[in-house]
Tab-separated table of C-alpha atoms in Angstrom:
chain	number	residue	atom	x	y	z
B	1	MET	CA	108.704	-61.224	76.391
B	2	ASP	CA	109.027	-64.539	78.217
B	3	ALA	CA	107.873	-65.460	81.714
B	4	SER	CA	111.370	-65.104	83.191
B	5	ALA	CA	111.496	-61.455	82.200
B	6	LEU	CA	108.180	-60.777	83.919
B	7	SER	CA	109.545	-62.253	87.148
B	8	ASN	CA	112.487	-59.822	87.124
B	9	PRO	CA	112.354	-57.791	90.374
B	10	ARG	CA	113.589	-54.587	88.706
B	11	LEU	CA	110.924	-54.780	85.996
B	12	GLN	CA	108.206	-55.395	88.558
B	13	ALA	CA	109.428	-52.400	90.563
B	14	MET	CA	109.263	-50.190	87.474
B	15	LEU	CA	105.729	-51.396	86.702
B	16	GLU	CA	104.627	-50.671	90.243
B	17	GLU	CA	106.132	-47.189	90.031
B	18	GLU	CA	104.253	-46.448	86.796
B	19	LYS	CA	101.015	-47.668	88.370
B	20	ARG	CA	101.507	-45.347	91.342
B	21	LYS	CA	102.204	-42.391	89.012
B	22	ALA	CA	99.058	-43.085	86.976
B	23	MET	CA	97.021	-43.385	90.147
B	24	ALA	CA	98.490	-40.127	91.490
B	25	ASN	CA	97.643	-38.285	88.277
B	26	GLU	CA	94.103	-39.624	88.392
B	27	ILE	CA	93.717	-38.537	92.023
B	28	VAL	CA	95.023	-35.029	91.262
B	29	ALA	CA	92.647	-34.628	88.291
B	30	LYS	CA	89.656	-35.856	90.279
B	31	LEU	CA	90.647	-33.734	93.251
B	32	THR	CA	90.916	-30.629	91.091
B	33	ASP	CA	87.501	-31.125	89.489
B	34	VAL	CA	85.652	-31.816	92.717
B	35	CYS	CA	87.241	-29.238	94.990
B	36	TRP	CA	87.333	-26.451	92.404
B	37	ASP	CA	83.632	-26.802	91.611
B	38	LYS	CA	82.626	-26.922	95.260
B	39	CYS	CA	84.889	-24.214	96.695
B	40	ILE	CA	85.217	-21.588	93.952
B	41	ILE	CA	81.697	-20.157	93.766
B	42	GLY	CA	82.145	-16.479	92.915
B	43	SER	CA	84.093	-14.778	90.164
B	44	ILE	CA	87.718	-15.808	89.629
B	45	GLY	CA	90.247	-13.221	90.789
B	46	SER	CA	94.011	-12.970	90.964
B	47	SER	CA	94.108	-14.756	94.350
B	48	PHE	CA	91.893	-16.941	96.521
B	49	SER	CA	89.972	-15.530	99.455
B	50	ASN	CA	90.484	-16.916	102.971
B	51	SER	CA	87.279	-18.945	102.819
B	52	GLU	CA	88.166	-20.357	99.386
B	53	ALA	CA	91.691	-21.293	100.456
B	54	SER	CA	90.403	-22.982	103.626
B	55	CYS	CA	87.753	-24.842	101.659
B	56	LEU	CA	90.293	-26.088	99.097
B	57	SER	CA	92.667	-27.274	101.822
B	58	ASN	CA	89.991	-29.148	103.765
B	59	CYS	CA	88.550	-30.615	100.573
B	60	ALA	CA	91.965	-31.982	99.541
B	61	LYS	CA	92.567	-33.495	102.976
B	62	ARG	CA	89.190	-35.176	103.097
B	63	PHE	CA	89.518	-36.499	99.560
B	64	LEU	CA	92.971	-37.998	100.159
B	65	GLU	CA	91.932	-39.533	103.468
B	66	LEU	CA	88.889	-41.129	101.890
B	67	LYS	CA	90.994	-42.407	98.982
B	68	MET	CA	93.628	-43.939	101.285
B	69	LEU	CA	91.028	-45.574	103.519
B	70	THR	CA	89.265	-47.030	100.519
B	71	MET	CA	92.502	-48.437	99.102
B	72	GLN	CA	93.452	-49.924	102.460
B	73	GLY	CA	90.064	-51.581	102.784
B	74	ILE	CA	90.349	-53.134	99.341
B	75	SER	CA	93.950	-54.341	99.771
B	76	SER	CA	93.538	-55.800	103.294
B	77	PRO	CA	90.704	-58.376	103.563
B	78	ARG	CA	88.413	-58.450	106.571
B	79	PRO	CA	89.666	-61.032	109.103
B	80	CYS	CA	87.561	-64.140	109.478
B	81	SER	CA	86.270	-65.393	112.780
B	82	SER	CA	87.164	-68.811	114.153
B	83	SER	CA	83.839	-70.268	113.101
B	84	GLU	CA	84.152	-69.028	109.545
B	85	GLN	CA	86.539	-70.794	107.189
B	86	PRO	CA	87.707	-69.146	103.961
B	87	GLN	CA	86.229	-70.715	100.860
B	88	GLU	CA	88.331	-71.778	97.949
B	89	ALA	CA	88.045	-69.833	94.742
B	90	PRO	CA	86.022	-71.485	92.015
B	91	ALA	CA	87.925	-73.353	89.372
B	92	SER	CA	86.235	-71.573	86.523
B	93	PHE	CA	84.192	-68.385	86.097
B	94	SER	CA	81.694	-70.292	83.965
B	95	GLN	CA	80.679	-72.452	86.905
B	96	PRO	CA	78.004	-70.910	89.176
B	97	LEU	CA	78.895	-70.298	92.789
B	98	PRO	CA	77.294	-72.666	95.274
B	99	LYS	CA	74.420	-71.255	97.273
B	100	SER	CA	75.307	-70.961	100.920
B	101	PRO	CA	72.548	-71.817	103.420
B	102	VAL	CA	74.183	-69.477	105.952
B	103	PRO	CA	73.376	-65.727	105.425
B	104	ILE	CA	76.335	-63.520	104.656
B	105	LYS	CA	77.456	-61.327	107.542
B	106	ALA	CA	78.210	-57.828	106.198
B	107	THR	CA	80.018	-55.188	108.205
B	108	PRO	CA	79.113	-51.514	107.539
B	109	ILE	CA	81.800	-49.467	105.884
B	110	SER	CA	81.647	-46.864	108.614
B	111	ALA	CA	82.460	-49.562	111.188
B	112	ALA	CA	85.178	-51.203	109.117
B	113	PHE	CA	86.907	-47.943	108.169
B	114	PRO	CA	86.248	-45.310	110.865
B	115	THR	CA	87.435	-41.792	109.989
B	116	GLN	CA	89.414	-39.774	112.458
B	117	GLN	CA	88.025	-36.416	113.597
B	118	HIS	CA	90.461	-33.500	113.440
B	119	GLU	CA	90.800	-31.280	116.445
B	120	ASP	CA	89.909	-28.142	114.452
B	121	GLU	CA	86.783	-29.725	112.991
B	122	SER	CA	83.897	-29.935	115.420
B	123	SER	CA	81.407	-31.779	113.172
B	124	ASP	CA	80.527	-32.609	109.609
B	125	GLU	CA	78.045	-29.742	109.590
B	126	TYR	CA	80.835	-27.267	110.266
B	127	TYR	CA	82.745	-28.352	107.192
B	128	LYS	CA	80.836	-29.288	104.035
B	129	PRO	CA	83.183	-28.975	101.076
B	130	PHE	CA	80.772	-30.767	98.771
B	131	PHE	CA	77.857	-28.425	99.475
B	132	LYS	CA	77.457	-24.753	98.653
B	133	GLN	CA	77.575	-22.841	101.873
B	134	LYS	CA	75.429	-19.709	101.881
B	135	LYS	CA	75.036	-17.209	104.618
B	136	PRO	CA	71.473	-16.706	105.825
B	137	THR	CA	69.977	-13.749	103.992
B	138	SER	CA	67.805	-11.142	105.613
B	139	PRO	CA	64.113	-10.909	104.617
B	140	LYS	CA	64.669	-7.534	102.936
B	141	LYS	CA	67.557	-8.849	100.848
B	142	ALA	CA	65.607	-11.972	99.919
B	143	LYS	CA	62.651	-9.817	98.874
B	144	ARG	CA	64.908	-7.617	96.737
B	145	THR	CA	66.413	-10.722	95.162
B	146	ARG	CA	62.988	-12.118	94.298
B	147	GLN	CA	61.929	-8.767	92.864
B	148	ALA	CA	65.099	-8.597	90.770
B	149	GLU	CA	64.522	-12.136	89.470
B	150	LYS	CA	60.920	-11.298	88.548
B	151	SER	CA	62.074	-8.105	86.866
B	152	ASN	CA	64.701	-9.997	84.870
B	153	GLU	CA	62.153	-12.602	83.797
B	154	ALA	CA	59.726	-9.850	82.759
B	155	ASN	CA	62.456	-8.052	80.798
B	156	ILE	CA	63.459	-11.254	79.016
B	157	LYS	CA	59.853	-11.991	78.133
B	158	ARG	CA	59.269	-8.381	77.035
B	159	ARG	CA	62.317	-8.524	74.780
B	160	SER	CA	61.164	-11.805	73.236
B	161	ILE	CA	57.706	-10.369	72.579
B	162	ARG	CA	59.309	-7.250	71.156
B	163	ARG	CA	61.428	-9.327	68.742
B	164	ASN	CA	58.376	-11.286	67.644
B	165	LEU	CA	56.443	-8.097	66.974
B	166	ASP	CA	59.216	-6.252	65.140
B	167	ASN	CA	58.427	-7.988	61.853
B	168	GLU	CA	54.754	-7.159	62.215
B	169	PHE	CA	55.597	-3.535	62.990
B	170	ASN	CA	57.748	-3.287	59.877
B	171	LEU	CA	55.080	-4.856	57.689
B	172	CYS	CA	52.217	-2.795	59.094
B	173	SER	CA	54.009	0.536	59.397
B	174	SER	CA	51.964	3.211	57.722
B	175	SER	CA	53.791	4.450	54.651
B	176	SER	CA	50.785	4.946	52.367
B	177	ASN	CA	50.180	8.302	50.736
B	178	ASN	CA	46.434	7.801	51.197
B	179	PRO	CA	45.457	9.120	54.672
B	180	GLN	CA	42.439	6.849	54.895
B	181	GLU	CA	44.552	3.769	54.130
B	182	SER	CA	47.052	4.900	56.776
B	183	VAL	CA	44.287	5.153	59.380
B	184	GLU	CA	42.954	1.723	58.431
B	185	GLY	CA	46.448	0.229	58.672
B	186	ILE	CA	46.998	1.677	62.146
B	187	MET	CA	43.608	0.432	63.320
B	188	MET	CA	44.208	-3.063	61.941
B	189	MET	CA	47.613	-3.258	63.582
B	190	PHE	CA	46.173	-2.097	66.911
B	191	GLY	CA	43.430	-4.723	66.722
B	192	SER	CA	45.805	-7.587	65.949
B	193	LEU	CA	48.263	-6.500	68.623
B	194	ARG	CA	45.516	-6.150	71.238
B	195	ARG	CA	44.224	-9.658	70.483
B	196	ARG	CA	47.751	-11.071	70.724
B	197	ILE	CA	48.252	-9.437	74.133
B	198	LEU	CA	44.902	-10.806	75.276
B	199	GLN	CA	46.110	-14.317	74.436
B	200	LEU	CA	49.292	-13.794	76.443
B	201	ASP	CA	47.419	-12.270	79.373
B	202	GLU	CA	45.063	-15.241	79.573
B	203	LYS	CA	48.060	-17.442	80.387
B	204	GLU	CA	49.498	-15.014	82.926
B	205	ASP	CA	46.209	-13.759	84.397
B	206	ALA	CA	47.366	-10.162	83.922
B	207	SER	CA	45.211	-7.328	85.243
B	208	ARG	CA	46.229	-4.435	83.007
B	209	ARG	CA	43.986	-3.756	80.030
B	210	ALA	CA	45.182	-5.142	76.717
B	211	ASP	CA	44.116	-2.030	74.773
B	212	LEU	CA	46.322	0.209	76.910
B	213	LYS	CA	49.249	-2.205	76.544
B	214	ALA	CA	48.872	-2.308	72.764
B	215	GLY	CA	48.485	1.459	72.510
B	216	THR	CA	51.505	2.128	74.720
B	217	LEU	CA	53.622	-0.304	72.712
B	218	MET	CA	52.648	1.370	69.447
B	219	MET	CA	53.291	4.829	70.897
B	220	GLN	CA	56.757	3.784	72.042
B	221	ASN	CA	57.538	2.526	68.532
B	222	ASN	CA	56.157	5.713	66.954
B	223	LEU	CA	53.466	3.734	65.152
B	224	ARG	CA	50.937	6.535	64.886
B	225	ILE	CA	49.854	9.181	62.379
B	226	ASN	CA	48.857	12.856	62.489
B	227	HIS	CA	51.353	13.623	65.243
B	228	HIS	CA	50.908	17.382	65.124
B	229	LYS	CA	47.740	18.874	66.546
B	230	MET	CA	45.550	20.722	64.067
B	231	ILE	CA	42.271	22.598	63.901
B	232	GLY	CA	39.555	21.026	61.762
B	233	HIS	CA	39.231	17.537	60.341
B	234	VAL	CA	42.062	15.010	60.743
B	235	PRO	CA	43.233	13.405	57.474
B	236	GLY	CA	41.932	9.869	57.107
B	237	VAL	CA	39.185	10.137	59.769
B	238	GLU	CA	35.650	10.540	58.435
B	239	VAL	CA	32.584	11.874	60.231
B	240	GLY	CA	30.671	8.912	61.660
B	241	ASP	CA	33.754	6.742	62.248
B	242	ILE	CA	33.378	4.548	65.333
B	243	PHE	CA	36.136	3.848	67.857
B	244	PHE	CA	35.891	1.178	70.525
B	245	PHE	CA	38.849	2.404	72.615
B	246	ARG	CA	40.021	5.915	73.434
B	247	ILE	CA	43.614	4.956	72.730
B	248	GLU	CA	42.633	4.394	69.093
B	249	MET	CA	41.833	8.105	68.755
B	250	CYS	CA	45.290	8.902	70.121
B	251	LEU	CA	46.965	6.679	67.528
B	252	VAL	CA	45.179	8.284	64.549
B	253	GLY	CA	45.607	11.833	65.887
B	254	LEU	CA	41.928	12.603	66.445
B	255	HIS	CA	42.228	13.216	70.202
B	256	ALA	CA	45.667	13.205	71.834
B	257	PRO	CA	44.942	12.793	75.595
B	258	ALA	CA	44.262	9.203	76.585
B	259	MET	CA	42.189	10.246	79.624
B	260	GLY	CA	41.397	13.972	79.407
B	261	GLY	CA	38.261	15.156	77.666
B	262	ILE	CA	39.689	18.363	76.193
B	263	ASP	CA	42.493	18.383	73.643
B	264	TYR	CA	44.072	21.780	73.026
B	265	ILE	CA	47.070	23.488	71.488
B	266	SER	CA	49.101	25.003	74.304
B	267	SER	CA	51.058	28.220	73.945
B	268	LYS	CA	53.170	30.475	76.135
B	269	ASN	CA	50.655	33.203	75.419
B	270	LYS	CA	47.456	32.165	77.229
B	271	ASP	CA	45.296	33.931	74.662
B	272	GLU	CA	46.673	31.666	71.927
B	273	THR	CA	45.747	28.410	73.696
B	274	LEU	CA	42.936	26.946	71.583
B	275	ALA	CA	40.799	23.804	71.885
B	276	VAL	CA	40.903	21.399	68.958
B	277	CYS	CA	38.821	18.412	70.144
B	278	ILE	CA	36.513	17.391	73.000
B	279	ILE	CA	34.965	14.075	74.039
B	280	SER	CA	31.530	13.882	75.616
B	281	SER	CA	31.655	10.543	77.452
B	282	GLY	CA	29.297	11.093	80.385
B	283	GLY	CA	31.905	11.886	83.035
B	284	TYR	CA	30.391	15.338	83.596
B	285	GLU	CA	26.872	16.748	83.487
B	286	ASN	CA	26.614	17.341	79.738
B	287	GLU	CA	23.416	17.878	77.772
B	288	ASP	CA	23.728	15.833	74.599
B	289	ASP	CA	20.183	14.764	73.744
B	290	ASP	CA	20.080	17.143	70.774
B	291	THR	CA	22.087	15.848	67.826
B	292	ASP	CA	23.043	19.371	66.656
B	293	ILE	CA	23.629	21.145	69.992
B	294	LEU	CA	25.916	20.055	72.817
B	295	VAL	CA	26.144	21.720	76.230
B	296	TYR	CA	29.575	20.700	77.455
B	297	THR	CA	30.857	20.951	81.035
B	298	GLY	CA	34.437	22.059	81.649
B	299	GLN	CA	37.102	19.898	83.253
B	300	GLY	CA	38.291	19.709	86.854
B	301	GLY	CA	36.718	19.680	90.293
B	302	ASN	CA	35.134	16.245	89.882
B	303	SER	CA	37.999	13.864	90.696
B	304	ARG	CA	37.190	10.559	92.374
B	305	HIS	CA	40.401	10.502	94.390
B	306	LYS	CA	40.591	14.160	95.445
B	307	GLU	CA	38.272	16.578	97.169
B	308	LYS	CA	35.753	18.191	94.866
B	309	HIS	CA	36.175	21.902	94.245
B	310	GLU	CA	35.143	24.654	91.865
B	311	GLN	CA	36.542	24.622	88.372
B	312	LYS	CA	39.272	27.056	87.397
B	313	LEU	CA	39.741	28.937	84.157
B	314	GLU	CA	42.932	27.179	83.149
B	315	ARG	CA	44.206	24.527	80.743
B	316	GLY	CA	41.267	23.023	78.826
B	317	ASN	CA	38.697	25.436	80.234
B	318	LEU	CA	40.820	28.401	79.161
B	319	ALA	CA	41.309	26.858	75.725
B	320	LEU	CA	37.549	26.502	75.260
B	321	MET	CA	37.013	30.100	76.320
B	322	ASN	CA	39.619	31.294	73.802
B	323	SER	CA	38.041	29.140	71.089
B	324	LYS	CA	34.714	30.810	71.797
B	325	ASN	CA	36.304	34.227	71.263
B	326	MET	CA	38.286	33.090	68.204
B	327	LYS	CA	35.301	31.104	66.825
B	328	ASN	CA	37.555	28.309	65.606
B	329	GLN	CA	36.174	24.889	64.725
B	330	ILE	CA	36.381	22.102	67.321
B	331	ARG	CA	36.167	18.368	66.672
B	332	VAL	CA	33.506	16.675	68.797
B	333	VAL	CA	33.414	12.992	69.713
B	334	ARG	CA	30.260	11.682	71.338
B	335	SER	CA	29.913	8.407	73.222
B	336	ALA	CA	27.174	5.787	73.234
B	337	GLN	CA	26.611	2.505	75.015
B	338	ASP	CA	28.346	-0.461	73.472
B	339	PRO	CA	25.606	-2.790	72.165
B	340	PHE	CA	27.791	-5.841	72.896
B	341	CYS	CA	28.886	-4.804	76.403
B	342	ASN	CA	26.585	-3.174	78.949
B	343	SER	CA	29.467	-1.584	80.850
B	344	GLY	CA	31.371	-0.466	77.737
B	345	LYS	CA	31.176	2.555	75.460
B	346	ILE	CA	31.829	3.357	71.848
B	347	TYR	CA	33.035	6.699	70.528
B	348	ILE	CA	31.606	8.289	67.367
B	349	TYR	CA	33.273	11.184	65.595
B	350	ASP	CA	30.431	13.689	65.142
B	351	GLY	CA	32.246	16.309	63.073
B	352	LEU	CA	33.048	20.001	63.645
B	353	TYR	CA	31.337	22.363	66.088
B	354	ARG	CA	31.713	25.982	67.166
B	355	ILE	CA	31.182	27.442	70.632
B	356	GLU	CA	28.269	29.890	70.723
B	357	ASP	CA	28.056	30.727	74.406
B	358	SER	CA	29.615	30.015	77.811
B	359	TRP	CA	28.625	30.588	81.435
B	360	THR	CA	29.108	29.249	84.962
B	361	ASP	CA	26.552	27.033	86.657
B	362	MET	CA	26.232	25.117	89.894
B	363	ALA	CA	26.684	21.382	89.553
B	364	LYS	CA	24.943	18.695	91.572
B	365	ASN	CA	27.857	18.555	93.995
B	366	GLY	CA	27.306	22.233	94.903
B	367	PHE	CA	30.390	23.665	93.167
B	368	ASN	CA	30.512	26.026	90.201
B	369	VAL	CA	31.449	24.629	86.803
B	370	PHE	CA	31.938	26.095	83.322
B	371	LYS	CA	29.343	25.424	80.658
B	372	TYR	CA	29.910	25.734	76.894
B	373	LYS	CA	27.223	25.592	74.252
B	374	LEU	CA	28.440	24.151	70.942
B	375	ARG	CA	26.519	23.996	67.671
B	376	ARG	CA	27.265	21.544	64.902
B	377	GLU	CA	28.468	22.927	61.596
B	378	PRO	CA	25.834	22.442	58.830
B	379	GLY	CA	26.339	20.314	55.733
B	380	GLN	CA	28.228	17.463	57.395
B	381	PRO	CA	27.504	13.735	57.065
B	382	TYR	CA	25.508	11.929	59.731
B	383	GLY	CA	27.354	11.204	62.937
B	384	ILE	CA	25.734	10.486	66.289
B	385	SER	CA	22.321	11.303	64.789
B	386	LEU	CA	22.382	8.135	62.670
B	387	TRP	CA	23.287	6.038	65.704
B	388	LYS	CA	20.471	7.541	67.793
B	389	MET	CA	18.022	7.069	64.930
B	390	THR	CA	18.971	3.403	64.731
B	391	GLU	CA	18.547	2.949	68.483
B	392	LYS	CA	15.141	4.587	68.252
B	393	TRP	CA	14.095	2.249	65.455
B	394	LYS	CA	15.184	-0.773	67.449
B	395	ALA	CA	13.233	0.386	70.507
B	396	ASN	CA	10.045	1.199	68.530
B	397	PRO	CA	9.679	-0.259	65.024
B	398	ALA	CA	6.652	1.999	64.385
B	399	THR	CA	8.971	4.982	64.071
B	400	ARG	CA	10.542	3.558	60.903
B	401	ASP	CA	7.769	4.888	58.659
B	402	LYS	CA	10.214	6.469	56.221
B	403	ALA	CA	12.372	3.385	56.028
B	404	ILE	CA	9.882	0.512	56.115
B	405	LEU	CA	6.302	0.454	54.795
B	406	LEU	CA	4.027	-0.713	57.576
B	407	ASP	CA	1.143	-1.145	55.096
B	408	MET	CA	2.038	-2.223	51.594
B	409	SER	CA	-1.548	-1.606	50.411
B	410	SER	CA	-1.320	2.091	51.380
B	411	LYS	CA	-4.533	1.708	53.409
B	412	VAL	CA	-6.540	0.306	50.488
B	413	GLU	CA	-7.201	-2.879	52.389
B	414	LYS	CA	-9.087	-2.861	55.630
B	415	LEU	CA	-6.311	-4.818	57.302
B	416	PRO	CA	-2.769	-3.479	56.792
B	417	VAL	CA	-0.550	-5.697	54.658
B	418	ARG	CA	2.818	-5.968	56.398
B	419	PRO	CA	6.010	-7.154	54.666
B	420	GLY	CA	6.323	-10.020	57.098
B	421	ASP	CA	2.844	-11.314	56.222
B	422	LEU	CA	3.815	-12.165	52.636
């Protein structure tokens, strides 16, 4: 195409028309993106709401006005004053522009292109199409929103932890035919899960105990054994086994209640309600100095949060009374101080007992309580007696005469020969 064709008025008119169409399409696309994102906030329905329609209309007007003003400012140069003379354009772009000793006088855009205020628009604060307008929320609604957000975050985190633990649950699920191996598997899984929760709680500064969290999680996933209550020994649990948390006894089926001291088999017939296990943990006035005899105090009337009152012959107390009449065996768990924690306790399974006698007595608080005398069944392995013997040896080494020779010369020498002297 030669230069004469480019100077054709019709061709130039067509080119200008195509430029205007391209510019219009660009404006429409930009207008759609900006105004749609700023005005359509909620869910998309079949029609626009009044506020959305008004926002779209104002946004389009403002956008077009700004576009037209910008184009006018670019196409029409700022008029020069009488003292200022227009400079000639440089001959070549490669040559640097001469430095002018006179500072350049710049006019602000707002002064050069003032925008007209519409009658129905009081101020820029009234109409802000490029900002998300939100109505002020009440304190109650804001509090509910924050609580919902926290709950959602907790649920998301709980689900992620649950997914991470699913593989461990599947690997550690007790499917062994050996009851003792099943108990060991449950205890190992509880220990690993409790330690994992402790690590997470250290980051969050959580207040709830990790052992209760781990036990609850395992209960919810049915990761426990010996579900059904039974009289006598529990498969997989040996006399003398030590538990550091009460929830562990729930998981292996030794003692079902996580807080109560009396575990019993309930029945519609009150005479058939029988006790199967009790825990002597020091919450009541028990007499447990003797390793073969336990004087156990019934439950109730000693709550910290309620008024103290006399005990009633119901629930666990009734079950113990029926067990005395039926002479059935009862599992007994005795507690001792944790040697690694002064405020903690350990729980030792002491074997099977039977109730010999029962009576009512006045407690220190002045109210009547039930008392039950239990005697340990003979021929069982050592339980709490071994623990107490060890504590006695630690307190007084001279009592270990049957375990350690205090005089290796058997009194032949005038001075005793001790093992540590050699």
